[in-house]
């Protein structure tokens, strides 16, 4: 990160936003309003497991908010159950995060000094699906950068079923997933900012649905980028973190 010179002292605090337990990372920076990144964790994880990522992102000058998803962390965690059964909570957690995103964002702006014009979402795996959904259905979000996630839910859901046996989704829940699928809402996202970051050899969340989304949208979107990481599986690397930070910095430096 040689050209990313900011390294701010960061403070961590635990907050609760209308029933949503979060970790908040605040850089020691002299600004009234803080550019903010919301980071969504993956299936079976929690906010505490994202501490190092929160500190890294915040050290470059961003307020970072990491919420616990439904059925994770302080919210009736299901970690002790059979890992093979955790998939039943995958879409429940994502849909709940979309439902409560308005509350989360409004509080970030009104109570936590968030810059309403500079709120970004990211997250890994399930958190990558979540960030895509929250971005699509909330126009207050400036940009989204899912890590090993998906903007192409129906195709990804079929892939998850084949690979992991995600078969416990309720009929009504699946209908909602199909309705909210970001790829079906092109008009909501085509004039906004997206960076897709994905491991080329990811065997947990197949990269192909993201490639399909990128190919379908690239001629309609001026501000759509995709980075594939050669030989990388289902992991978040320092290269990914660097590319995410550079992307946000470039948006601001170039006035996009």
Coordinates of N, CA and C in Angstrom, one line a residue:
X1 N 0.8 -1.2 0.0 CA 0.0 0.0 0.0 C 0.9 1.3 0.0
X2 N 1.9 1.3 -0.8 CA 2.9 2.3 -0.8 C 2.3 3.7 -1.1
X3 N 1.2 3.7 -1.9 CA 0.7 5.0 -2.3 C -0.5 5.4 -1.4
X4 N -0.8 4.6 -0.4 CA -1.9 4.9 0.6 C -1.2 5.3 1.9
X5 N -1.0 6.6 2.0 CA -0.2 7.1 3.1 C -0.9 7.3 4.4
X6 N -2.2 7.4 4.4 CA -2.9 7.6 5.7 C -2.7 6.5 6.6
X7 N -2.4 6.8 7.9 CA -2.4 5.8 8.9 C -2.8 6.4 10.2
X8 N -4.1 6.4 10.4 CA -4.7 7.1 11.6 C -4.8 6.2 12.8
X9 N -4.6 6.8 14.0 CA -4.9 6.0 15.2 C -6.4 5.7 15.2
X10 N -6.8 4.5 15.6 CA -8.2 4.1 15.5 C -8.7 3.7 16.9
X11 N -9.9 4.1 17.2 CA -10.6 3.7 18.4 C -11.7 2.8 18.1
X12 N -11.8 1.7 18.9 CA -13.0 0.8 18.7 C -14.0 1.0 19.8
X13 N -15.2 0.9 19.5 CA -16.3 1.0 20.5 C -17.4 0.1 20.1
X14 N -18.1 -0.5 21.1 CA -19.2 -1.3 20.9 C -20.5 -0.4 21.0
X15 N -21.4 -0.5 20.0 CA -22.6 0.3 20.0 C -23.8 -0.6 19.7
X16 N -24.9 -0.2 19.9 CA -26.2 -0.9 19.6 C -27.1 0.1 18.9
X17 N -27.4 -0.2 17.6 CA -28.2 0.7 16.8 C -29.6 0.1 16.7
X18 N -30.5 0.5 17.6 CA -31.9 0.0 17.6 C -32.0 -1.5 17.5
X19 N -31.2 -2.2 18.4 CA -31.3 -3.6 18.5 C -30.3 -4.3 17.6
X20 N -29.5 -3.6 16.9 CA -28.4 -4.2 16.0 C -27.1 -4.0 16.7
X21 N -26.5 -5.1 17.3 CA -25.2 -4.9 17.9 C -24.1 -4.7 16.9
X22 N -23.2 -3.7 17.1 CA -22.2 -3.3 16.1 C -20.9 -3.0 16.8
X23 N -19.8 -3.2 16.1 CA -18.5 -2.6 16.4 C -18.3 -1.4 15.6
X24 N -17.9 -0.3 16.2 CA -17.6 0.9 15.5 C -16.1 1.3 15.6
X25 N -15.5 1.6 14.4 CA -14.1 2.0 14.4 C -14.0 3.4 13.9
X26 N -13.4 4.2 14.7 CA -13.3 5.7 14.4 C -11.9 6.1 14.3
X27 N -11.5 6.7 13.1 CA -10.2 7.2 13.0 C -10.0 8.5 13.7
X28 N -8.8 8.8 14.2 CA -8.5 10.1 14.8 C -8.2 11.1 13.7
X29 N -9.3 11.7 13.2 CA -9.2 12.5 12.1 C -10.1 13.8 12.3
X30 N -9.6 14.9 11.9 CA -10.3 16.2 12.1 C -11.3 16.4 11.0
X31 N -12.5 15.7 11.1 CA -13.6 16.0 10.2 C -14.9 15.9 10.9
X32 N -15.8 16.8 10.6 CA -17.1 16.8 11.3 C -17.9 15.6 10.8
X33 N -17.8 15.3 9.5 CA -18.5 14.2 8.9 C -17.6 13.1 8.4
X34 N -17.9 11.9 8.7 CA -16.9 10.8 8.5 C -17.4 9.9 7.3
X35 N -16.5 9.7 6.3 CA -16.8 8.7 5.3 C -16.9 7.4 6.0
X36 N -17.9 6.6 5.6 CA -18.2 5.4 6.4 C -18.3 4.2 5.5
X37 N -17.7 3.1 6.0 CA -17.8 1.8 5.4 C -18.6 0.8 6.3
X38 N -19.6 0.2 5.8 CA -20.3 -0.8 6.6 C -19.8 -2.2 6.1
X39 N -19.3 -3.0 7.0 CA -18.7 -4.2 6.7 C -19.6 -5.4 7.2
X40 N -20.1 -6.2 6.3 CA -21.0 -7.3 6.7 C -20.2 -8.6 6.7
X41 N -20.3 -9.4 7.8 CA -19.5 -10.6 8.0 C -20.2 -11.8 7.2
X42 N -19.5 -12.9 7.2 CA -20.0 -14.1 6.5 C -20.8 -15.0 7.4
X43 N -21.3 -16.1 6.8 CA -22.1 -17.1 7.5 C -21.2 -17.8 8.6
X44 N -21.8 -17.9 9.8 CA -21.1 -18.5 10.9 C -20.1 -17.7 11.6
X45 N -20.0 -16.4 11.1 CA -19.0 -15.5 11.7 C -19.7 -14.5 12.6
X46 N -19.0 -13.4 13.0 CA -19.6 -12.4 13.8 C -18.8 -11.1 13.7
X47 N -19.2 -10.1 14.3 CA -18.6 -8.8 14.2 C -17.2 -8.8 14.8
X48 N -17.0 -9.5 15.9 CA -15.7 -9.6 16.6 C -14.6 -10.3 15.7
X49 N -15.1 -11.2 14.8 CA -14.1 -11.9 13.9 C -13.6 -11.0 12.8
X50 N -14.2 -9.8 12.7 CA -13.8 -8.8 11.6 C -13.0 -7.7 12.2
X51 N -12.5 -7.8 13.4 CA -11.8 -6.7 14.0 C -10.6 -6.2 13.2
X52 N -9.8 -7.1 12.7 CA -8.5 -6.7 12.0 C -8.9 -5.9 10.8
X53 N -10.0 -6.4 10.1 CA -10.4 -5.7 8.9 C -11.0 -4.3 9.2
X54 N -11.7 -4.2 10.3 CA -12.2 -2.9 10.8 C -11.1 -2.0 11.1
X55 N -10.1 -2.4 11.8 CA -9.0 -1.6 12.1 C -8.2 -1.1 10.8
X56 N -8.0 -2.1 9.9 CA -7.2 -1.7 8.7 C -8.0 -0.7 7.9
X57 N -9.3 -0.9 7.6 CA -10.0 0.1 6.8 C -10.1 1.4 7.5
X58 N -10.3 1.4 8.8 CA -10.4 2.7 9.5 C -9.1 3.4 9.6
X59 N -8.0 2.7 9.6 CA -6.7 3.4 9.7 C -6.4 4.3 8.5
X60 N -7.2 4.1 7.4 CA -7.0 4.9 6.2 C -8.0 6.0 6.2
X61 N -8.6 6.3 7.3 CA -9.5 7.5 7.4 C -11.0 7.3 7.4
X62 N -11.4 6.1 7.5 CA -12.9 5.8 7.4 C -13.4 5.4 8.7
X63 N -14.7 5.8 9.0 CA -15.4 5.2 10.1 C -15.9 3.9 9.5
X64 N -15.8 2.8 10.3 CA -16.2 1.5 9.9 C -17.2 1.0 10.9
X65 N -18.4 0.5 10.4 CA -19.4 -0.1 11.2 C -19.5 -1.6 10.8
X66 N -19.4 -2.5 11.8 CA -19.5 -3.9 11.6 C -20.7 -4.5 12.4
X67 N -21.8 -4.7 11.8 CA -23.0 -5.2 12.5 C -23.0 -6.8 12.6
X68 N -23.6 -7.3 13.7 CA -23.9 -8.7 13.7 C -25.1 -9.0 12.9
X69 N -25.1 -10.0 12.1 CA -26.2 -10.4 11.3 C -27.2 -11.2 12.2
X70 N -28.4 -11.4 11.7 CA -29.4 -12.2 12.4 C -28.9 -13.6 12.6
X71 N -29.1 -14.2 13.7 CA -28.6 -15.5 14.1 C -27.1 -15.6 14.2
X72 N -26.4 -14.5 14.4 CA -25.0 -14.5 14.5 C -24.6 -13.6 15.7
X73 N -23.4 -13.9 16.3 CA -22.9 -13.1 17.4 C -23.9 -12.9 18.5
X74 N -24.2 -11.7 18.8 CA -25.1 -11.5 20.0 C -26.6 -11.6 19.6
X75 N -26.9 -12.1 18.4 CA -28.3 -12.1 17.9 C -28.7 -13.6 17.7
X76 N -28.8 -14.3 18.8 CA -29.2 -15.7 18.8 C -28.3 -16.6 17.9
X77 N -27.0 -16.6 18.2 CA -26.0 -17.2 17.4 C -26.3 -18.7 17.3
X78 N -26.1 -19.3 16.1 CA -26.3 -20.7 15.8 C -25.0 -21.5 15.6
X79 N -23.9 -20.9 16.1 CA -22.6 -21.5 15.9 C -22.4 -22.9 16.3
X80 N -23.1 -23.2 17.4 CA -23.0 -24.6 18.0 C -23.7 -25.7 17.3
X81 N -24.5 -25.3 16.3 CA -25.3 -26.3 15.6 C -24.4 -27.0 14.5
X82 N -24.9 -28.0 13.9 CA -24.2 -28.7 12.9 C -23.9 -27.7 11.8
X83 N -22.6 -27.6 11.4 CA -22.2 -26.6 10.4 C -23.0 -26.8 9.1
X84 N -23.4 -28.1 8.8 CA -24.1 -28.3 7.6 C -25.5 -27.7 7.6
X85 N -26.0 -27.4 8.8 CA -27.3 -26.9 9.0 C -27.3 -25.4 9.0
X86 N -26.2 -24.8 9.1 CA -26.1 -23.3 9.1 C -26.7 -22.7 7.9
X87 N -26.7 -23.4 6.7 CA -27.1 -22.8 5.5 C -28.6 -22.3 5.6
X88 N -29.4 -22.9 6.5 CA -30.8 -22.5 6.6 C -30.9 -21.0 7.0
X89 N -29.8 -20.5 7.6 CA -29.9 -19.1 8.1 C -29.2 -18.1 7.1
X90 N -28.7 -18.6 6.0 CA -28.0 -17.8 5.0 C -28.9 -16.7 4.5
X91 N -30.0 -17.0 3.9 CA -30.8 -16.0 3.3 C -31.6 -15.2 4.3
X92 N -31.9 -15.9 5.4 CA -32.6 -15.2 6.5 C -31.8 -14.0 7.0
X93 N -30.5 -14.2 7.2 CA -29.6 -13.2 7.6 C -29.5 -12.0 6.6
X94 N -29.4 -12.4 5.3 CA -29.2 -11.4 4.3 C -30.5 -10.5 4.2
X95 N -31.6 -11.2 4.1 CA -32.9 -10.4 4.0 C -33.1 -9.5 5.2
X96 N -32.8 -10.0 6.4 CA -33.0 -9.2 7.6 C -32.1 -7.9 7.5
X97 N -30.8 -8.1 7.0 CA -29.9 -7.0 6.9 C -30.4 -6.0 5.9
X98 N -31.0 -6.4 4.9 CA -31.6 -5.5 3.9 C -32.8 -4.7 4.6
X99 N -33.6 -5.4 5.3 CA -34.8 -4.8 5.9 C -34.4 -3.7 6.9
X100 N -33.3 -4.0 7.6 CA -32.9 -3.0 8.7 C -31.8 -2.0 8.2
X101 N -31.4 -2.1 6.9 CA -30.4 -1.2 6.5 C -30.7 0.3 6.6
X102 N -32.0 0.6 6.3 CA -32.5 2.0 6.4 C -32.2 2.5 7.8
X103 N -32.6 1.7 8.8 CA -32.4 2.1 10.2 C -30.9 2.3 10.5
X104 N -30.1 1.4 10.1 CA -28.7 1.4 10.3 C -28.1 2.7 9.7
X105 N -28.4 2.9 8.4 CA -27.8 4.1 7.7 C -28.2 5.4 8.3
X106 N -29.5 5.5 8.6 CA -30.0 6.7 9.2 C -29.4 7.1 10.5
X107 N -29.1 6.0 11.3 CA -28.5 6.2 12.6 C -27.0 6.6 12.4
X108 N -26.4 6.0 11.4 CA -25.0 6.3 11.2 C -24.8 7.8 10.8
X109 N -25.8 8.3 10.0 CA -25.8 9.7 9.6 C -26.1 10.6 10.7
X110 N -27.2 10.3 11.5 CA -27.7 11.2 12.5 C -27.0 11.2 13.8
X111 N -26.5 10.0 14.2 CA -26.0 9.8 15.5 C -24.4 9.6 15.6
X112 N -23.9 9.1 14.4 CA -22.5 8.7 14.4 C -21.7 9.5 13.4
X113 N -22.1 10.7 13.1 CA -21.4 11.6 12.2 C -21.0 11.1 10.8
X114 N -21.8 10.2 10.3 CA -21.6 9.7 9.0 C -21.9 10.7 7.9
X115 N -21.0 10.7 6.9 CA -21.2 11.6 5.8 C -22.2 11.0 4.8
X116 N -23.4 11.6 4.7 CA -24.5 11.0 4.0 C -24.1 10.8 2.5
X117 N -23.1 11.5 2.0 CA -22.8 11.4 0.6 C -21.6 10.4 0.4
X118 N -21.1 9.8 1.4 CA -20.0 8.9 1.3 C -20.1 7.7 2.3
X119 N -21.1 6.9 2.0 CA -21.3 5.6 2.7 C -21.2 4.5 1.7
X120 N -20.3 3.5 2.1 CA -20.0 2.4 1.2 C -20.3 1.1 2.0
X121 N -20.6 0.0 1.2 CA -20.8 -1.3 1.8 C -19.9 -2.3 1.2
X122 N -19.4 -3.2 2.1 CA -18.6 -4.3 1.6 C -18.9 -5.5 2.6
X123 N -18.2 -6.6 2.3 CA -18.4 -7.8 3.2 C -17.9 -9.0 2.5
X124 N -17.7 -10.0 3.2 CA -17.1 -11.3 2.7 C -18.2 -12.4 2.6
X125 N -18.2 -13.1 1.5 CA -19.1 -14.3 1.4 C -20.5 -13.9 1.6
X126 N -21.2 -14.5 2.6 CA -22.6 -14.0 2.9 C -22.7 -12.5 3.0
X127 N -21.6 -11.9 3.6 CA -21.6 -10.5 3.7 C -21.4 -9.8 2.3
X128 N -20.8 -10.5 1.4 CA -20.8 -10.0 0.0 C -22.1 -10.0 -0.7
X129 N -22.9 -11.0 -0.4 CA -24.3 -11.0 -0.9 C -25.1 -9.9 -0.3
X130 N -24.9 -9.8 1.0 CA -25.6 -8.7 1.8 C -25.3 -7.4 1.3
X131 N -24.0 -7.1 1.1 CA -23.6 -5.7 0.6 C -24.2 -5.4 -0.7
X132 N -24.3 -6.4 -1.6 CA -24.9 -6.2 -2.9 C -26.4 -5.9 -2.8
X133 N -27.1 -6.6 -1.9 CA -28.5 -6.4 -1.7 C -28.8 -5.1 -1.1
X134 N -28.0 -4.7 0.0 CA -28.2 -3.4 0.7 C -28.0 -2.3 -0.3
X135 N -26.9 -2.4 -1.1 CA -26.6 -1.4 -2.0 C -27.7 -1.2 -3.1
X136 N -28.2 -2.3 -3.6 CA -29.2 -2.2 -4.7 C -30.5 -1.6 -4.2
X137 N -30.9 -1.9 -2.9 CA -32.2 -1.4 -2.5 C -32.1 -0.3 -1.5
X138 N -30.9 0.4 -1.4 CA -30.9 1.6 -0.6 C -30.0 2.6 -1.4
X139 N -30.6 3.7 -1.9 CA -29.9 4.6 -2.7 C -29.0 5.6 -1.9
X140 N -29.0 5.5 -0.6 CA -28.1 6.3 0.2 C -26.7 5.7 0.2
X141 N -26.5 4.5 -0.3 CA -25.2 3.9 -0.4 C -24.5 4.4 -1.7
X142 N -23.3 4.9 -1.6 CA -22.6 5.5 -2.7 C -22.0 4.3 -3.6
X143 N -21.4 3.3 -2.9 CA -20.7 2.3 -3.6 C -20.7 1.0 -2.9
X144 N -20.5 -0.1 -3.6 CA -20.5 -1.5 -3.0 C -19.3 -2.2 -3.6
X145 N -18.6 -3.0 -2.7 CA -17.5 -3.8 -3.1 C -17.5 -5.1 -2.4
X146 N -18.4 -6.0 -2.9 CA -18.5 -7.4 -2.3 C -17.2 -8.2 -2.5
X147 N -16.8 -8.9 -1.5 CA -15.7 -9.8 -1.5 C -16.2 -11.2 -1.5
X148 N -16.0 -11.9 -2.7 CA -16.4 -13.3 -2.8 C -17.9 -13.4 -2.5
X149 N -18.7 -12.5 -3.1 CA -20.2 -12.5 -2.9 C -20.9 -12.6 -4.2
X150 N -22.0 -11.9 -4.3 CA -22.8 -12.1 -5.6 C -23.8 -11.0 -5.8
X151 N -23.9 -10.4 -7.0 CA -24.9 -9.5 -7.4 C -25.9 -10.4 -8.3
X152 N -25.7 -11.6 -8.4 CA -26.5 -12.5 -9.3 C -27.1 -13.6 -8.4
X153 N -28.1 -13.3 -7.6 CA -28.6 -14.2 -6.5 C -29.2 -15.5 -7.0
X154 N -30.0 -15.5 -8.0 CA -30.7 -16.7 -8.4 C -29.7 -17.7 -8.9
X155 N -28.8 -17.3 -9.7 CA -27.8 -18.2 -10.3 C -26.9 -18.7 -9.2
X156 N -26.5 -17.8 -8.3 CA -25.6 -18.2 -7.1 C -26.3 -19.1 -6.2
X157 N -27.6 -18.9 -6.0 CA -28.4 -19.8 -5.1 C -28.4 -21.2 -5.6
X158 N -28.6 -21.3 -6.9 CA -28.6 -22.6 -7.6 C -27.3 -23.3 -7.4
X159 N -26.2 -22.5 -7.5 CA -24.8 -23.1 -7.3 C -24.6 -23.5 -5.9
X160 N -25.1 -22.7 -4.9 CA -24.9 -23.0 -3.5 C -25.7 -24.3 -3.2
X161 N -26.8 -24.5 -3.8 CA -27.6 -25.7 -3.6 C -26.8 -27.0 -4.0
X162 N -26.2 -26.8 -5.2 CA -25.4 -28.0 -5.8 C -24.2 -28.3 -5.0
X163 N -23.5 -27.2 -4.5 CA -22.2 -27.4 -3.8 C -22.4 -27.7 -2.3
X164 N -23.3 -27.0 -1.7 CA -23.4 -27.1 -0.2 C -24.7 -27.6 0.3
X165 N -25.6 -27.9 -0.6 CA -26.9 -28.4 -0.2 C -27.8 -27.4 0.5
X166 N -27.8 -26.1 0.1 CA -28.6 -25.1 0.7 C -30.1 -25.4 0.2
X167 N -30.7 -26.3 1.0 CA -32.1 -26.7 0.6 C -33.1 -26.3 1.6
X168 N -32.8 -25.6 2.6 CA -33.8 -25.4 3.7 C -34.5 -24.0 3.6
X169 N -34.3 -23.4 2.5 CA -34.9 -22.1 2.3 C -36.4 -22.2 2.1
X170 N -37.2 -21.4 2.8 CA -38.6 -21.5 2.7 C -39.1 -20.9 1.4
X171 N -40.3 -21.4 1.0 CA -40.8 -21.0 -0.3 C -41.0 -19.5 -0.4
X172 N -41.6 -18.9 0.6 CA -41.8 -17.4 0.6 C -40.5 -16.7 0.7
X173 N -39.6 -17.2 1.4 CA -38.2 -16.6 1.5 C -37.6 -16.6 0.2
X174 N -37.7 -17.8 -0.5 CA -37.1 -17.9 -1.9 C -37.7 -16.9 -2.9
X175 N -39.0 -16.7 -2.7 CA -39.7 -15.7 -3.6 C -39.1 -14.3 -3.4
X176 N -38.9 -14.0 -2.1 CA -38.3 -12.7 -1.8 C -36.9 -12.6 -2.3
X177 N -36.1 -13.6 -2.2 CA -34.8 -13.6 -2.8 C -34.8 -13.3 -4.3
X178 N -35.7 -14.0 -5.0 CA -35.9 -13.8 -6.4 C -36.3 -12.4 -6.7
X179 N -37.2 -11.9 -6.0 CA -37.7 -10.5 -6.2 C -36.6 -9.5 -6.0
X180 N -35.8 -9.6 -5.0 CA -34.8 -8.7 -4.6 C -33.4 -8.9 -5.3
X181 N -33.3 -9.9 -6.1 CA -32.1 -10.2 -6.8 C -31.5 -9.0 -7.5
X182 N -30.3 -8.5 -7.1 CA -29.8 -7.3 -7.7 C -29.8 -7.2 -9.2
X183 N -29.5 -8.4 -9.9 CA -29.4 -8.4 -11.3 C -30.7 -8.0 -12.0
X184 N -31.8 -8.1 -11.3 CA -33.1 -7.8 -11.8 C -33.5 -6.3 -11.6
X185 N -32.6 -5.6 -11.0 CA -32.8 -4.1 -10.7 C -31.7 -3.3 -11.2
X186 N -31.5 -3.4 -12.5 CA -30.5 -2.7 -13.2 C -30.6 -1.2 -13.1
X187 N -31.8 -0.7 -13.2 CA -32.1 0.7 -13.2 C -31.7 1.4 -11.8
X188 N -31.7 0.6 -10.8 CA -31.3 1.1 -9.5 C -29.8 1.2 -9.3
X189 N -29.0 0.5 -10.1 CA -27.6 0.5 -9.9 C -26.7 1.0 -11.0
X190 N -27.3 1.1 -12.2 CA -26.5 1.4 -13.4 C -25.7 2.7 -13.4
X191 N -26.2 3.6 -12.6 CA -25.5 4.9 -12.6 C -24.7 5.1 -11.3
X192 N -24.4 4.0 -10.6 CA -23.7 4.0 -9.3 C -22.3 3.3 -9.4
X193 N -21.7 3.1 -8.3 CA -20.3 2.6 -8.2 C -20.2 1.2 -7.6
X194 N -19.6 0.2 -8.4 CA -19.5 -1.1 -8.0 C -18.1 -1.6 -8.3
X195 N -17.5 -2.3 -7.3 CA -16.2 -3.0 -7.5 C -16.4 -4.4 -7.0
X196 N -16.3 -5.4 -7.9 CA -16.4 -6.8 -7.6 C -15.0 -7.4 -7.4
X197 N -14.8 -8.0 -6.2 CA -13.5 -8.7 -5.9 C -13.8 -10.1 -5.6
X198 N -13.1 -11.0 -6.3 CA -13.5 -12.4 -6.2 C -12.3 -13.3 -6.5
X199 N -12.1 -14.4 -5.7 CA -11.1 -15.4 -5.9 C -11.4 -16.2 -7.1
X200 N -10.5 -16.4 -8.0 CA -10.8 -17.1 -9.3 C -11.1 -18.6 -9.0
X201 N -10.5 -19.1 -7.9 CA -10.6 -20.6 -7.6 C -11.5 -20.8 -6.4
X202 N -12.4 -19.8 -6.1 CA -13.3 -19.9 -5.0 C -14.3 -21.1 -5.2
X203 N -14.2 -22.1 -4.3 CA -15.1 -23.3 -4.4 C -16.3 -23.2 -3.5
X204 N -16.3 -22.2 -2.7 CA -17.5 -22.0 -1.7 C -18.5 -21.1 -2.4
X205 N -18.2 -20.0 -3.0 CA -19.1 -19.1 -3.8 C -18.5 -19.0 -5.2
X206 N -19.1 -19.7 -6.1 CA -18.6 -19.7 -7.5 C -18.5 -18.3 -8.1
X207 N -17.4 -18.1 -8.7 CA -17.2 -16.8 -9.3 C -18.0 -16.5 -10.6
X208 N -18.5 -17.6 -11.2 CA -19.2 -17.5 -12.5 C -20.4 -16.6 -12.5
X209 N -21.3 -16.7 -11.5 CA -22.4 -15.7 -11.4 C -22.0 -14.3 -11.4
X210 N -20.9 -13.9 -10.8 CA -20.4 -12.6 -10.8 C -19.9 -12.2 -12.2
X211 N -19.2 -13.1 -12.8 CA -18.8 -12.9 -14.2 C -20.0 -12.6 -15.1
X212 N -21.0 -13.4 -14.9 CA -22.2 -13.2 -15.8 C -22.8 -11.8 -15.5
X213 N -22.9 -11.4 -14.2 CA -23.4 -10.1 -13.9 C -22.5 -9.0 -14.5
X214 N -21.2 -9.2 -14.4 CA -20.3 -8.2 -15.0 C -20.4 -8.1 -16.5
X215 N -20.5 -9.2 -17.2 CA -20.7 -9.2 -18.6 C -22.0 -8.5 -19.1
X216 N -23.0 -8.8 -18.3 CA -24.3 -8.2 -18.6 C -24.4 -6.7 -18.4
X217 N -23.7 -6.2 -17.4 CA -23.8 -4.9 -17.0 C -22.7 -3.9 -17.5
X218 N -21.6 -4.5 -17.9 CA -20.4 -3.6 -18.2 C -20.7 -2.6 -19.2
X219 N -21.5 -2.8 -20.2 CA -21.8 -1.8 -21.2 C -22.9 -0.8 -20.8
X220 N -23.5 -1.1 -19.7 CA -24.5 -0.2 -19.2 C -24.0 0.7 -18.0
X221 N -22.9 0.3 -17.5 CA -22.4 1.0 -16.3 C -21.0 1.5 -16.5
X222 N -20.8 2.8 -16.3 CA -19.5 3.5 -16.5 C -18.6 3.1 -15.3
X223 N -19.2 2.9 -14.1 CA -18.4 2.8 -12.9 C -18.6 1.4 -12.3
X224 N -18.4 0.4 -13.2 CA -18.4 -1.0 -12.8 C -17.0 -1.6 -13.0
X225 N -16.4 -2.2 -12.0 CA -15.1 -2.9 -12.2 C -15.1 -4.2 -11.5
X226 N -14.3 -5.1 -12.1 CA -14.2 -6.5 -11.5 C -12.7 -6.9 -11.5
X227 N -12.3 -7.4 -10.3 CA -10.9 -7.9 -10.2 C -11.0 -9.4 -9.8
X228 N -10.4 -10.2 -10.6 CA -10.3 -11.6 -10.3 C -8.9 -11.9 -9.7
X229 N -8.8 -12.7 -8.7 CA -7.5 -13.0 -8.1 C -7.1 -14.5 -8.4
X230 N -6.1 -14.5 -9.2 CA -5.6 -15.8 -9.8 C -5.3 -16.8 -8.7
X231 N -5.8 -18.0 -8.8 CA -5.5 -19.1 -7.9 C -6.0 -18.9 -6.4
X232 N -6.8 -17.9 -6.2 CA -7.3 -17.6 -4.9 C -8.6 -18.3 -4.6
X233 N -8.7 -18.9 -3.4 CA -10.0 -19.6 -3.0 C -10.9 -18.6 -2.3
X234 N -11.6 -19.1 -1.3 CA -12.6 -18.3 -0.6 C -12.0 -17.6 0.6
X235 N -11.1 -16.6 0.3 CA -10.4 -15.9 1.3 C -10.4 -14.4 1.0
X236 N -10.1 -13.6 2.0 CA -9.9 -12.2 1.9 C -8.4 -12.0 2.1
X237 N -7.7 -11.4 1.1 CA -6.3 -11.2 1.2 C -6.0 -9.7 1.4
X238 N -4.7 -9.5 1.7 CA -4.3 -8.1 1.8 C -4.4 -7.4 0.5
X239 N -4.2 -8.1 -0.7 CA -4.4 -7.5 -2.0 C -5.8 -7.0 -2.2
X240 N -6.8 -7.8 -1.7 CA -8.2 -7.4 -1.8 C -8.5 -6.1 -1.0
X241 N -7.9 -6.1 0.3 CA -8.1 -4.9 1.1 C -7.5 -3.7 0.5
X242 N -6.3 -3.9 -0.1 CA -5.7 -2.7 -0.7 C -6.5 -2.2 -1.9
X243 N -7.0 -3.2 -2.7 CA -7.8 -2.7 -3.9 C -9.1 -2.1 -3.5
X244 N -9.7 -2.5 -2.4 CA -10.9 -1.9 -1.9 C -10.6 -0.4 -1.5
X245 N -9.5 -0.3 -0.7 CA -9.2 1.1 -0.2 C -8.8 2.0 -1.4
X246 N -8.0 1.5 -2.3 CA -7.6 2.3 -3.5 C -8.9 2.7 -4.3
X247 N -9.8 1.9 -4.4 CA -11.0 2.1 -5.2 C -11.8 3.3 -4.6
X248 N -12.0 3.3 -3.2 CA -12.7 4.4 -2.6 C -11.9 5.7 -2.7
X249 N -10.6 5.6 -2.5 CA -9.7 6.8 -2.6 C -9.8 7.4 -4.0
X250 N -9.8 6.5 -5.0 CA -9.9 7.0 -6.4 C -11.2 7.7 -6.7
X251 N -12.3 7.1 -6.1 CA -13.6 7.8 -6.4 C -13.6 9.2 -5.8
X252 N -13.0 9.4 -4.7 CA -13.0 10.7 -4.1 C -12.0 11.6 -4.8
X253 N -10.8 11.1 -5.1 CA -9.8 11.9 -5.7 C -10.2 12.4 -7.1
X254 N -10.9 11.5 -7.8 CA -11.3 11.9 -9.2 C -12.7 12.5 -9.3
X255 N -13.3 12.7 -8.1 CA -14.6 13.4 -8.1 C -15.8 12.6 -8.7
X256 N -15.7 11.3 -8.7 CA -16.8 10.5 -9.3 C -18.0 10.5 -8.3

